[in-house]
XYZ file of C-alpha atoms in Angstrom:
624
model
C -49.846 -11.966 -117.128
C -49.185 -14.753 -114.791
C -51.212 -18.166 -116.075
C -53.020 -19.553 -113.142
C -51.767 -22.646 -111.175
C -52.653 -26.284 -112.162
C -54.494 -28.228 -109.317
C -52.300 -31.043 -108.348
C -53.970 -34.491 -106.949
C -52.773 -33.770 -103.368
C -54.825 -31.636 -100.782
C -52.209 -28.663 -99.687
C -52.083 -28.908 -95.832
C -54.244 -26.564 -93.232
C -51.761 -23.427 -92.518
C -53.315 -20.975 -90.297
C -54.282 -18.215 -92.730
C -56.472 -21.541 -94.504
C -57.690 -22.441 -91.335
C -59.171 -19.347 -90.600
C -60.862 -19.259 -93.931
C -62.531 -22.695 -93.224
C -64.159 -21.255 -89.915
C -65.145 -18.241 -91.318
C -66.865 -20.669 -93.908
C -68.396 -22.833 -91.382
C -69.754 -19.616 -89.533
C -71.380 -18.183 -92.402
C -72.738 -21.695 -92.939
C -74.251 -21.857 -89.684
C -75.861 -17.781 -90.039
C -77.144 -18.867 -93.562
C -78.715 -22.210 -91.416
C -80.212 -19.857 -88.817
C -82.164 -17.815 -91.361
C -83.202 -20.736 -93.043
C -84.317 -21.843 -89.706
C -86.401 -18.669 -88.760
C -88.307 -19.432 -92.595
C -91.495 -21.217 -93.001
C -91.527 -24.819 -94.437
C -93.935 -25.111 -97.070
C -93.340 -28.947 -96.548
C -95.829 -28.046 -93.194
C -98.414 -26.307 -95.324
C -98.922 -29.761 -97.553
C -101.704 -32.085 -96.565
C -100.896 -35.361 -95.774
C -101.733 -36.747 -99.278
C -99.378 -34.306 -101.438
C -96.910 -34.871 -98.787
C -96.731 -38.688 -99.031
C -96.847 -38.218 -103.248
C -93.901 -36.528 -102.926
C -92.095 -38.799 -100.934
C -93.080 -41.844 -102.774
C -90.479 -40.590 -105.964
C -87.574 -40.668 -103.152
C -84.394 -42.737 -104.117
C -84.673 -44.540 -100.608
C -85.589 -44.493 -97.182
C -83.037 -42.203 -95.952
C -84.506 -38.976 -97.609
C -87.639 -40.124 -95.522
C -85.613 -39.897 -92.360
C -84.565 -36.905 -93.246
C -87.561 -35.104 -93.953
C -88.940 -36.769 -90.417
C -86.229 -35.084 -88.559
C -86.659 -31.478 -90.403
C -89.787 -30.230 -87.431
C -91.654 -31.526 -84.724
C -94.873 -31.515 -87.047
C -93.458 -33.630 -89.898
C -91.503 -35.843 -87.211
C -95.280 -36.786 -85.499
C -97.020 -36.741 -88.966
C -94.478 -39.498 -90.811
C -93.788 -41.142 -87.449
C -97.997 -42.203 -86.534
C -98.657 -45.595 -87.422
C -101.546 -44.823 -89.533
C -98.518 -43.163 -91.896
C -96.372 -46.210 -92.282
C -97.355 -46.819 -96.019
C -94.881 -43.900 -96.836
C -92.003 -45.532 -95.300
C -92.954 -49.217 -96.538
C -92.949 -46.989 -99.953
C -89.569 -45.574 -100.230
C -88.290 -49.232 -98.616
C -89.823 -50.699 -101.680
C -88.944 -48.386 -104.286
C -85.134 -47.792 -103.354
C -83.462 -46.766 -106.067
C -80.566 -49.532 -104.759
C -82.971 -52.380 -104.777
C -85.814 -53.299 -102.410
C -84.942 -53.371 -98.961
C -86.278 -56.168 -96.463
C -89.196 -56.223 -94.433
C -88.332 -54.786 -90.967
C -88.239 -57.769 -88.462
C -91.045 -58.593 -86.208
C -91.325 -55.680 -83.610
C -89.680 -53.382 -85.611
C -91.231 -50.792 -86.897
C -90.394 -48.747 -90.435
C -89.186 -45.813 -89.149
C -87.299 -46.974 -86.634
C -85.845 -50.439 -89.166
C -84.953 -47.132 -91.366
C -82.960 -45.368 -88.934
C -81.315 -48.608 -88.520
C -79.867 -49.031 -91.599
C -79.160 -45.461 -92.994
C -78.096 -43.763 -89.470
C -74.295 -43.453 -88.980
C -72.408 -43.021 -85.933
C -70.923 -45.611 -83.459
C -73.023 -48.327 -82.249
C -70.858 -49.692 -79.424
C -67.227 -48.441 -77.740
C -65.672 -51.688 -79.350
C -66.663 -50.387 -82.884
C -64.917 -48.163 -85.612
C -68.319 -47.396 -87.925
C -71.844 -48.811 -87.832
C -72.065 -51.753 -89.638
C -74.306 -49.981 -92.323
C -72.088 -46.655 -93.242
C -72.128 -47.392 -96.682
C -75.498 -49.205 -97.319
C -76.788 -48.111 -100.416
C -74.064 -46.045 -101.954
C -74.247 -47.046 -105.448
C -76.063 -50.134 -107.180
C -73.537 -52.278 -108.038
C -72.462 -52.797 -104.617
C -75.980 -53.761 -103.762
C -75.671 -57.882 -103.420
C -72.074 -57.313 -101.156
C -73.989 -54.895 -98.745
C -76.788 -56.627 -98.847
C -74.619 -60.266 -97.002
C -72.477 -58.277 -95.376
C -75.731 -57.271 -93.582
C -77.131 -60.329 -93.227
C -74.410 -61.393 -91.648
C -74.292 -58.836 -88.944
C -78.235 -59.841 -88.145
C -77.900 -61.698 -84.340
C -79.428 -64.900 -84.973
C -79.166 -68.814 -83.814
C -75.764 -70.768 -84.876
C -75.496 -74.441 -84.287
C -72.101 -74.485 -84.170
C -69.693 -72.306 -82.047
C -68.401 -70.234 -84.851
C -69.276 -67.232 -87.177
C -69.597 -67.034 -90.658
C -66.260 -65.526 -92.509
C -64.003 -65.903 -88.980
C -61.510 -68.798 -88.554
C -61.835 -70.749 -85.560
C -59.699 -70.850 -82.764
C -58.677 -73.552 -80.373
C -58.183 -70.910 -77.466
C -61.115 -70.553 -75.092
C -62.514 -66.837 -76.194
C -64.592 -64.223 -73.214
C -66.380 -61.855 -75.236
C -67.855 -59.410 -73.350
C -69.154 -55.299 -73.820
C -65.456 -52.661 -73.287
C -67.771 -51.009 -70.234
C -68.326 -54.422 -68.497
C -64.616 -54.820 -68.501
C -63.445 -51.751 -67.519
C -65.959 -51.791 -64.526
C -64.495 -55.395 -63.571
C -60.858 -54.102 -63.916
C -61.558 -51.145 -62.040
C -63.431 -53.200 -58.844
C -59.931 -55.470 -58.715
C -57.915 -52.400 -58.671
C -60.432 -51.344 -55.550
C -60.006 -54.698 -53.815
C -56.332 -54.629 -54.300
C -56.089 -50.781 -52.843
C -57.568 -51.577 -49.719
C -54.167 -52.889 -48.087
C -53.744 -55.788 -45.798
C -50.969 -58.922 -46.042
C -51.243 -62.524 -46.183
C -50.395 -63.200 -42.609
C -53.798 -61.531 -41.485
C -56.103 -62.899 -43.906
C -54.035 -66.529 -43.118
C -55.284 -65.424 -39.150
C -58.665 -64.944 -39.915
C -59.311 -68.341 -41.410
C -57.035 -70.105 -38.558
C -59.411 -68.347 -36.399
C -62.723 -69.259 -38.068
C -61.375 -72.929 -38.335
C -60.784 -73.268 -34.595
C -64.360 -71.952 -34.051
C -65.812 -74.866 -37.021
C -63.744 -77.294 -34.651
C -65.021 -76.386 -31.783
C -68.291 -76.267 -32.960
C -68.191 -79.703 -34.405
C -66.531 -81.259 -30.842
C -69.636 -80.382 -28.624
C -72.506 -81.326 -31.455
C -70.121 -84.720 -31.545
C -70.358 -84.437 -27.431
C -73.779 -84.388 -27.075
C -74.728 -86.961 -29.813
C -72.555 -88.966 -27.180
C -74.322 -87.779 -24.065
C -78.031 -88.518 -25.837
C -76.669 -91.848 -27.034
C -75.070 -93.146 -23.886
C -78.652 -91.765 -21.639
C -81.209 -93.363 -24.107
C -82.277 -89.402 -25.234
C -82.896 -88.059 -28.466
C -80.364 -85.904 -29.578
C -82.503 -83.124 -30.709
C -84.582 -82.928 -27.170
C -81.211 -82.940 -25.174
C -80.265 -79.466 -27.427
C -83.550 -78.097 -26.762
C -83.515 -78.204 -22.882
C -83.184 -75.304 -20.885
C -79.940 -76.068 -19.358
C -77.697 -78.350 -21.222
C -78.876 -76.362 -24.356
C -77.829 -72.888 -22.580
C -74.630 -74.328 -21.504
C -73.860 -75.558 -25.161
C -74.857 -72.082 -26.985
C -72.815 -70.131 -24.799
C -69.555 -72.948 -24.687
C -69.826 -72.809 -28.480
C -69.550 -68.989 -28.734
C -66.816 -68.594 -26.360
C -65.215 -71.519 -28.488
C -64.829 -74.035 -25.249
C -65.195 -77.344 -24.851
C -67.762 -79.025 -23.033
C -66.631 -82.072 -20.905
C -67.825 -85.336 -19.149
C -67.338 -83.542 -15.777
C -69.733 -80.906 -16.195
C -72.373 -82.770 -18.085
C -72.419 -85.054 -14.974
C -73.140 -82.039 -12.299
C -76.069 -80.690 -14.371
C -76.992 -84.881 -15.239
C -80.507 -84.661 -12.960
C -81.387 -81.554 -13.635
C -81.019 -82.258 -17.431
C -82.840 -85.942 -16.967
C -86.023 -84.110 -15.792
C -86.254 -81.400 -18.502
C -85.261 -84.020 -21.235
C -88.296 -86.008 -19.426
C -90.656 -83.256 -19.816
C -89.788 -82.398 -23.499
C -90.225 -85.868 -24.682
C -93.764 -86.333 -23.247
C -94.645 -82.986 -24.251
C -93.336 -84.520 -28.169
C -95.386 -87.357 -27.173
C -98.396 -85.376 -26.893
C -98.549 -83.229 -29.482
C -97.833 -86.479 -31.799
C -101.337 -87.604 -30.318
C -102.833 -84.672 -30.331
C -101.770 -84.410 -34.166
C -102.962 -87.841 -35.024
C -106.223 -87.040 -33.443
C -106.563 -83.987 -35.214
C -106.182 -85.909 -38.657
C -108.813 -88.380 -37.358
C -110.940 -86.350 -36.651
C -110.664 -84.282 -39.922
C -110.976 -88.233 -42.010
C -114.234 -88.699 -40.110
C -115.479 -85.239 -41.334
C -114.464 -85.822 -44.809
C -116.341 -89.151 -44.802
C -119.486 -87.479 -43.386
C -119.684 -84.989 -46.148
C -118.698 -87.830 -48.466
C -122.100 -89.840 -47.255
C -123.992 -86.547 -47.022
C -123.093 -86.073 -50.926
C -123.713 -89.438 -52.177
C -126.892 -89.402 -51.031
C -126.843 -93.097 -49.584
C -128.958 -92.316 -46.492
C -132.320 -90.532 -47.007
C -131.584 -89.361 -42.912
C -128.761 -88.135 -41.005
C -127.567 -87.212 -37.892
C -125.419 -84.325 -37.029
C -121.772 -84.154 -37.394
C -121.032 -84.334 -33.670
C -124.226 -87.208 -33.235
C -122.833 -88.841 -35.967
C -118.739 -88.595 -33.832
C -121.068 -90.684 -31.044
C -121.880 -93.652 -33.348
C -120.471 -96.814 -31.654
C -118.119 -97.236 -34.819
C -116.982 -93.963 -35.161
C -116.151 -93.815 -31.569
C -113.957 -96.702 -31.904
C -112.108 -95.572 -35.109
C -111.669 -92.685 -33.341
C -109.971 -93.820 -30.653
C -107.612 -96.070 -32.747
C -103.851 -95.984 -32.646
C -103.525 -94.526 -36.296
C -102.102 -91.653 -38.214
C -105.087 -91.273 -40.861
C -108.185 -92.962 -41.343
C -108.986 -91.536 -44.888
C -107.659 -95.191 -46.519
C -110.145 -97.569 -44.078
C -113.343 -95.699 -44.084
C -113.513 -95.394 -48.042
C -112.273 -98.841 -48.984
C -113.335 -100.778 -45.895
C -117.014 -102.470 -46.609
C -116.919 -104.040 -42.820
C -116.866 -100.292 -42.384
C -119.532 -99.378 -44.342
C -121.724 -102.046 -43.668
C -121.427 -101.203 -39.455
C -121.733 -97.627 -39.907
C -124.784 -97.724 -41.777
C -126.648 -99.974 -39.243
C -125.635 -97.847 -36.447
C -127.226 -94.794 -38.203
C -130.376 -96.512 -38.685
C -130.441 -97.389 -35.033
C -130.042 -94.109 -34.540
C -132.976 -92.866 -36.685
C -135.435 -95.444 -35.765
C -134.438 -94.106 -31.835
C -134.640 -90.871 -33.087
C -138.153 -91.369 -34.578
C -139.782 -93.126 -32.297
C -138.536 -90.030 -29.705
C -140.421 -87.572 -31.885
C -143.324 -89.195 -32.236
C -143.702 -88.844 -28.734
C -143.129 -85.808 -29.091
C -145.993 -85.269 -31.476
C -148.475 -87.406 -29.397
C -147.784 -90.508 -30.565
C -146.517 -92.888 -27.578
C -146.051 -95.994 -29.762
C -144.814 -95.380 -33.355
C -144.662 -98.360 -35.185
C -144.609 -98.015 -39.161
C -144.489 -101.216 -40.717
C -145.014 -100.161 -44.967
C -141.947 -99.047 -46.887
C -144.254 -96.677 -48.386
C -145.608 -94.449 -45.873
C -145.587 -90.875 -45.818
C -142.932 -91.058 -43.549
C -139.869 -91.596 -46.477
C -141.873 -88.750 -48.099
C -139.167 -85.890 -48.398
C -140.097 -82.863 -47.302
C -138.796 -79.137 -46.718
C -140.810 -77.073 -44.044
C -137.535 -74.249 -43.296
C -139.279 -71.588 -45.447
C -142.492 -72.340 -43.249
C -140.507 -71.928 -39.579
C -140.944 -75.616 -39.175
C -138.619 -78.781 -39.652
C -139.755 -81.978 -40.852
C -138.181 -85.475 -40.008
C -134.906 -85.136 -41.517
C -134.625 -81.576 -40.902
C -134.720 -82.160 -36.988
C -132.284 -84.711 -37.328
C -129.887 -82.346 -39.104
C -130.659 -79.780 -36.558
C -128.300 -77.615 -34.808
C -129.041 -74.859 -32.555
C -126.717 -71.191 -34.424
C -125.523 -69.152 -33.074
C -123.170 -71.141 -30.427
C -119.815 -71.073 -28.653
C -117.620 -74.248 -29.437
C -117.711 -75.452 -25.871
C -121.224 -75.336 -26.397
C -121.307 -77.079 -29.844
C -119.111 -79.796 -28.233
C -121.289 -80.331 -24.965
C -124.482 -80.361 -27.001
C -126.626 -83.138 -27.450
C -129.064 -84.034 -29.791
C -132.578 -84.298 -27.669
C -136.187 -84.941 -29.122
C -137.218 -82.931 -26.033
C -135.240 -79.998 -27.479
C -138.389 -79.666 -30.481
C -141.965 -79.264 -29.924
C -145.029 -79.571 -32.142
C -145.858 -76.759 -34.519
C -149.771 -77.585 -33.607
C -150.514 -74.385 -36.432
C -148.840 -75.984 -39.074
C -150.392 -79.852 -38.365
C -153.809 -78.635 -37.688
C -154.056 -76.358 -40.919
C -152.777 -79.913 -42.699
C -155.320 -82.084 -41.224
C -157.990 -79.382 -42.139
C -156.585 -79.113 -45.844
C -156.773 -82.929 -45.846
C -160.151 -83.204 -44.782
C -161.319 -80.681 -47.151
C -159.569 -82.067 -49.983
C -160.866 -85.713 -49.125
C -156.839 -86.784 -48.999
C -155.921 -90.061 -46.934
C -153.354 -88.615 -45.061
C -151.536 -92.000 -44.939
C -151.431 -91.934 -48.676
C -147.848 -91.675 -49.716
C -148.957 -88.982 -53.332
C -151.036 -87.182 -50.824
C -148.603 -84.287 -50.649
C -148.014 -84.132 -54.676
C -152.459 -84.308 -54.740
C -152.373 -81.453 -52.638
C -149.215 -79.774 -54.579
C -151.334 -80.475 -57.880
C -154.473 -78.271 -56.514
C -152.253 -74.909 -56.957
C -153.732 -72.087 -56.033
C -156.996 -73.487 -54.100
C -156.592 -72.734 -50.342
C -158.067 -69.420 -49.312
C -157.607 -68.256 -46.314
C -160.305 -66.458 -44.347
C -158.519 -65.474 -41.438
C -157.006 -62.657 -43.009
C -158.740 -59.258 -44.204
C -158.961 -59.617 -47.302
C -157.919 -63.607 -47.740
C -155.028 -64.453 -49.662
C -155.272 -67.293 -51.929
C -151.868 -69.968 -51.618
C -151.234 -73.025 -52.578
C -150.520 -75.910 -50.121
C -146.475 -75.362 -49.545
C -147.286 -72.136 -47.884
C -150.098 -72.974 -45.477
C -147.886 -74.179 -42.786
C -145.681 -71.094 -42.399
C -148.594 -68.877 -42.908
C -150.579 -70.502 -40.256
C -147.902 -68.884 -38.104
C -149.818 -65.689 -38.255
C -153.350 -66.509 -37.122
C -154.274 -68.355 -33.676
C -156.726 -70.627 -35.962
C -156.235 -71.083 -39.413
C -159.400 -70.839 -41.365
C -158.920 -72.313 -44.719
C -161.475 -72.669 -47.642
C -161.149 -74.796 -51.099
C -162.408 -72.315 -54.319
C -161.983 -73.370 -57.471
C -159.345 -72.880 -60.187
C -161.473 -70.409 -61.667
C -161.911 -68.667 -58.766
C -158.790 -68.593 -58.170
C -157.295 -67.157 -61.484
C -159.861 -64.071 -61.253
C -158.174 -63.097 -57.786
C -154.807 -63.623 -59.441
C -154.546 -60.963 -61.812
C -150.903 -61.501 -61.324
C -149.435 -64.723 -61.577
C -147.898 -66.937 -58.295
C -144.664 -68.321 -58.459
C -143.736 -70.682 -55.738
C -139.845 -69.924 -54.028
C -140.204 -66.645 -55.501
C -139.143 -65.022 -51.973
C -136.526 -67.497 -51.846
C -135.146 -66.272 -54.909
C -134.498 -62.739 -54.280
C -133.112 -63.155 -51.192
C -129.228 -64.419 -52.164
C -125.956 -62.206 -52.287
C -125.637 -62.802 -56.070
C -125.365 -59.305 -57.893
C -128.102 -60.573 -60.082
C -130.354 -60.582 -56.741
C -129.497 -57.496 -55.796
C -130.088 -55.462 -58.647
C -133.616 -57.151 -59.118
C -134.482 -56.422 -55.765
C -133.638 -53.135 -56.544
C -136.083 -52.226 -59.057
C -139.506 -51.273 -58.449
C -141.814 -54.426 -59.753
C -143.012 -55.573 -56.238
C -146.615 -54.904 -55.190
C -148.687 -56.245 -52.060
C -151.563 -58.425 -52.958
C -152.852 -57.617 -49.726
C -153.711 -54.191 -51.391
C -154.623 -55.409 -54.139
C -157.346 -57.671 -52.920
C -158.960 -55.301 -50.562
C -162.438 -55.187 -51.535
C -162.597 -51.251 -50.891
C -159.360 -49.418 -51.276
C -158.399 -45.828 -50.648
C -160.026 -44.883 -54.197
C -159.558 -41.994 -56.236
C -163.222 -40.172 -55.945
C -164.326 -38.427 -59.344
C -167.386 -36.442 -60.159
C -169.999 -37.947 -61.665
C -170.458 -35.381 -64.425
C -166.719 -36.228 -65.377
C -168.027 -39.424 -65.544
C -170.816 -38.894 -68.117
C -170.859 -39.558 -71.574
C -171.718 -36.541 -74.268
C -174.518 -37.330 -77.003
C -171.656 -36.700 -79.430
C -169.951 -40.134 -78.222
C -172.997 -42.332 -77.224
C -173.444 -43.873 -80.548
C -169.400 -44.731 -80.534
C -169.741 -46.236 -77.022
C -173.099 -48.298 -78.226
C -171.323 -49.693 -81.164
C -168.090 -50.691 -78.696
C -168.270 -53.278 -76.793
C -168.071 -52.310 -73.202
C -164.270 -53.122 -71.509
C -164.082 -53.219 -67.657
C -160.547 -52.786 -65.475
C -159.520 -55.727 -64.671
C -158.661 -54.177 -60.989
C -162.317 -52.942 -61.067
C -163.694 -56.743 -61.765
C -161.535 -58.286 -59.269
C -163.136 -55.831 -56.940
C -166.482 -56.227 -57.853
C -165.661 -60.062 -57.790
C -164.593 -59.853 -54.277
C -167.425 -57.619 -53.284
C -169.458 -60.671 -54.610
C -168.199 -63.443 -53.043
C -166.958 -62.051 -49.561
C -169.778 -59.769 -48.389
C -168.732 -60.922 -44.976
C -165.310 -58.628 -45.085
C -166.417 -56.033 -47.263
C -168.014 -52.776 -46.281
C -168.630 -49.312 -48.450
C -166.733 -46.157 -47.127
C -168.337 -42.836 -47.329
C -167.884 -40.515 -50.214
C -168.943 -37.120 -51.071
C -172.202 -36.175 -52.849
C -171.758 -36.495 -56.633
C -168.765 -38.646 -56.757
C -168.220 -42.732 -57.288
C -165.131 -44.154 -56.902
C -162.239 -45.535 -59.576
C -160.265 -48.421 -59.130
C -156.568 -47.025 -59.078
C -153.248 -48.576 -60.132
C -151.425 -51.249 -57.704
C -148.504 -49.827 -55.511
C -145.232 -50.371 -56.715
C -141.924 -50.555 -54.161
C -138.774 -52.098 -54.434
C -138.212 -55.440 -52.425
C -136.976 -54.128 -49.556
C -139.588 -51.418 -49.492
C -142.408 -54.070 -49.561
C -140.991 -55.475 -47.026
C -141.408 -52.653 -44.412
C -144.649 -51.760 -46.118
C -145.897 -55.467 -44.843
C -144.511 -55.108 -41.375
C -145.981 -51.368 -40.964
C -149.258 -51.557 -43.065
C -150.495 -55.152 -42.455
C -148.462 -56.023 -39.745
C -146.454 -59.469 -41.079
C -143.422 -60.149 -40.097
C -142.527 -62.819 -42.313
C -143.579 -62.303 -45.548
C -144.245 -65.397 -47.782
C -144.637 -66.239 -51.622
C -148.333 -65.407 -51.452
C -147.725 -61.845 -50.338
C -146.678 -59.932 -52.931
C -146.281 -60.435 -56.530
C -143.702 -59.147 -59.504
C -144.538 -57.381 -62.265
């Protein structure tokens, strides 16, 4: 019986009858893989919290990674964020020692592949710098510098850690970048060519630089022996033709032909510098011009003048026409720190609005204006635009829309260019006289503002009740104005709903806020609301009746009245003269129904169609 061999320490070599052993191996390995393969994972069939249990009794990280990598489904369950605790786990509990947070925008799973993958990390490297992380315990503090030393960070001096120095100047740069720069020299060097033709091209390229350089030195001589400018010699048709095209066939230009083109030349050097000339003006003037604007706005913002002109009226002041006209590259500098300045422009715009208002006075029917208090109605500010009027300072700061610039820059400002809004001064006077308001009071206009909502007016069917900042633009709709002053109390029981002054103006911007109110239906017409006798719902008058079951109920309750029925039965009181009773069928009477509601644009064609107004004003419609 033959005893059996004693293993020595040595590994016998691969022959071929052992090599064929270790593929058969490795092909049974991979069938027995395959079958595995084709199996179910109970590791699938485990919720989430068995499944991170398990893993949190794991010697380290790298069991983690390798679970992750086992299916699809485990590789999205333990990579989602919300699953990171089972990764910070194992990192803490490492059988090796604790592990260090990953770096900032690093994330567990992928710090863990990090440190436990293996491989090659880079062409220039033998084995990734972690191969043997976490091998066995004692080794733990070595690994653990020899990693922190491989961690890029910031060095203040120009050596690493563990490396001697070197006096040599070092390139360190990635194998791939190298090879592609070797490879690109050995391109450059395989495309042929000698010394003596690369020496030709730059002999060649040097005689054109020369000859280059010889005519821009010619013609600096040329401009400076003539008196020209250098730069409008070059430009001229001819001499600057003749240079482009001696330059590119690399000859020289001489004295002789520069003095058979010499006239020629003169003339067009002539032409360009007045033409330079100009547009330097023209250029100054357009700075001026853009200064005097400026400054305008500049007073208009201040608020210095209570009045003034237009922008082009105020170009035709005496001062500004001289400051325009001035020698200077910018005026910006004179007219804000000049007080001689100041002082003359603001006593030629007062000569200007004393001419000015004295000229509309005339206009108004008042041949000799002559105002001698500082506190006349006359530094009263008002605002008539919303009303289709202008008042002093409006027509000052007048100008005609909707004009062509030549026409803007011919127009003048004329007081026979306005004319009286008779409407709008005769329903004044008449709200004056009724009021008992000196109109040469200077608080008349706040009295009359702190009446509110006292001016009826007759003219229209039914009236509409206003206060006194509306009765000049509504006198634009009746060919005379009747107006009537009622009491606060009558007022208030015709205004169910309340009157807010600039409400139109309000709803008329661009804003998104403007649009979407506008949009919503809250806008009724008080015209149809104050009709005495609207298109009423009829009802039969046994409807109407009350049962015996409910008369002792109604007795003991007091009696409540629609407020749309007792503004009609108010109405029907006090303006007999405009109210008259339709007909309605036998055994009905008539209910007040509920106000119309549009949106703003709807009201707006409901007043033009319906009542006929064009224009419609604060005291036409109200918001609910």
């Amino acid at each position: 019986m033959a005893s059996k061999p004693r293993c020595s320490g040595k590994q016998p070599r691969l022959g071929q009858s052992q090599t064929s052993v270790v593929e058969a191996d490795s092909q049974l390995a991979s069938n027995v893989a395959g079958v595995f393969a084709q199996l179910d994972s109970y590791l699938d069939r485990l919720p989430l919290e068995l499944l991170s249990l398990i893993l949190s009794f794991v010697a380290s990280p790298k069991d983690v990674l390798a679970v992750a990598r086992c299916n699809k489904h485990l590789c999205a369950t333990l990579l989602n964020k919300a699953n990171a605790f089972v990764w910070r786990t194992a990192r803490k509990i490492c059988l090796s020692g604790q592990l260090q947070a990953p770096p900032p925008g690093w994330s567990e799973p992928a710090f863990a592949a990090f440190v436990f993958d293996g491989g090659f990390c880079e062409p220039v490297c033998q084995h990734t710098a972690a191969r043997d992380i976490l091998l066995s315990a004692p080794h733990y503090s070595v690994v653990r510098d020899f990693i922190m030393q491989c961690i890029p960070r910031l060095e203040e001096h120009d050596w690493v850690d563990g490396i001697s120095s070197s006096h040599q100047p070092e390139f360190v740069c990635r194998k791939s970048d190298w090879d592609g720069l070797i490879n690109e020299y050995n391109r450059i060097i395989r495309m042929g060519g000698t010394a003596y033709d690369f020496l030709t091209a730059c002999i060649d390229f040097y005689l054109a630089l020369l000859n280059k350089r010889a005519n821009i030195k010619q013609a600096i001589s040329f401009a400076k022996t003539e008196g020209w400018d250098v730069e409008n010699l070059l430009h001229t048709p001819t001499y600057g033709s003749m240079h482009r095209y001696r330059t590119n066939c690399l000859k020289a230009i001489t004295l002789g032909d520069f003095r058979l083109l010499r006239t020629r030349i003169a003339s067009e050097v002539f032409e360009i510098t007045e033409k330079r000339k100009r547009q330097l003006s023209e250029h100054a003037d357009q700075t001026r011009r853009a200064d005097i604007a400026r400054h305008y706005q500049r007073i208009k913002s201040a608020g210095t003048h209570a009045i003034l002109p237009t922008l082009l009226e105020f170009r035709r002041l005496p001062v500004i026409k001289l400051l325009q006209s001035k020698d200077a590259s910018s005026l910006e500098s004179e007219l804000k720190e000049s007080g001689l300045v100041a002082d003359l422009i603001r006593d030629d715009v007062k000569k200007w609005v004393e001419a000015a208002r004295g000229a509309l006075a005339k206009v108004l029917g008042y041949p000799v204006w002559q105002n001698l208090s500082k506190k006349g109605p006359a530094s009263v500010p008002r605002d008539y635009v919303e009303a289709g009027s202008l008042d002093f300072r409006g027509a000052c700061a007048h100008e005609c829309p909707n004009l062509t610039k030549e026409q803007k820059r011919n127009q003048v400002w004329s007081a026979e260019n306005f004319i009286p809004d008779r409407k709008g001064v005769d329903v004044l006077f008449q709200v004056l006289a009724l009021a008992g308001i000196n109109d040469e009071d200077p608080s008349a206009r706040h009295n009359l503002i702190a009446l509110g909502l006292c001016f009826l007016c007759k003219s229209c069917d039914p009236p509409i009740a206003m206060d006194c900042r509306r009765l000049a633009g509504h006198s634009k709709r009746h060919d005379a104005m009747q107006v009537y002053l009622i009491t606060a109390a009558e007022a208030d029981s015709m205004m169910k709903y309340p009157y807010a002054h600039g409400s139109r103006k309000k709803l008329v911007g661009f804003s998104q806020q403007e649009k979407k109110t506008r949009s919503t239906k809250n806008f009724g017409c008080r015209h149809c609301l104050q009709t005495p006798v609207r298109q009423q719902e009829q009802v039969p008058i046994q409807e109407l009746v009350p049962s015996p079951k409910k008369v002792a109920v109604q007795e003991q309750a007091p009696q409540e009245q629609d407020p749309l029925q007792e503004q009609v039965s108010l109405q029907e009181q006090t303006l007999a003269n405009t109210s008259h009773t339709p007909k309605r069928a036998a055994g009905t009477r008539t209910v007040a129904a509920k106000p119309r509601l549009f949106i703003f644009d709807g009201l707006i064609s409901h007043l033009k169609e319906k009542h006929g107004i064009e224009a419609m004003g604060d005291e036409d419609f109200f918001q609910v």
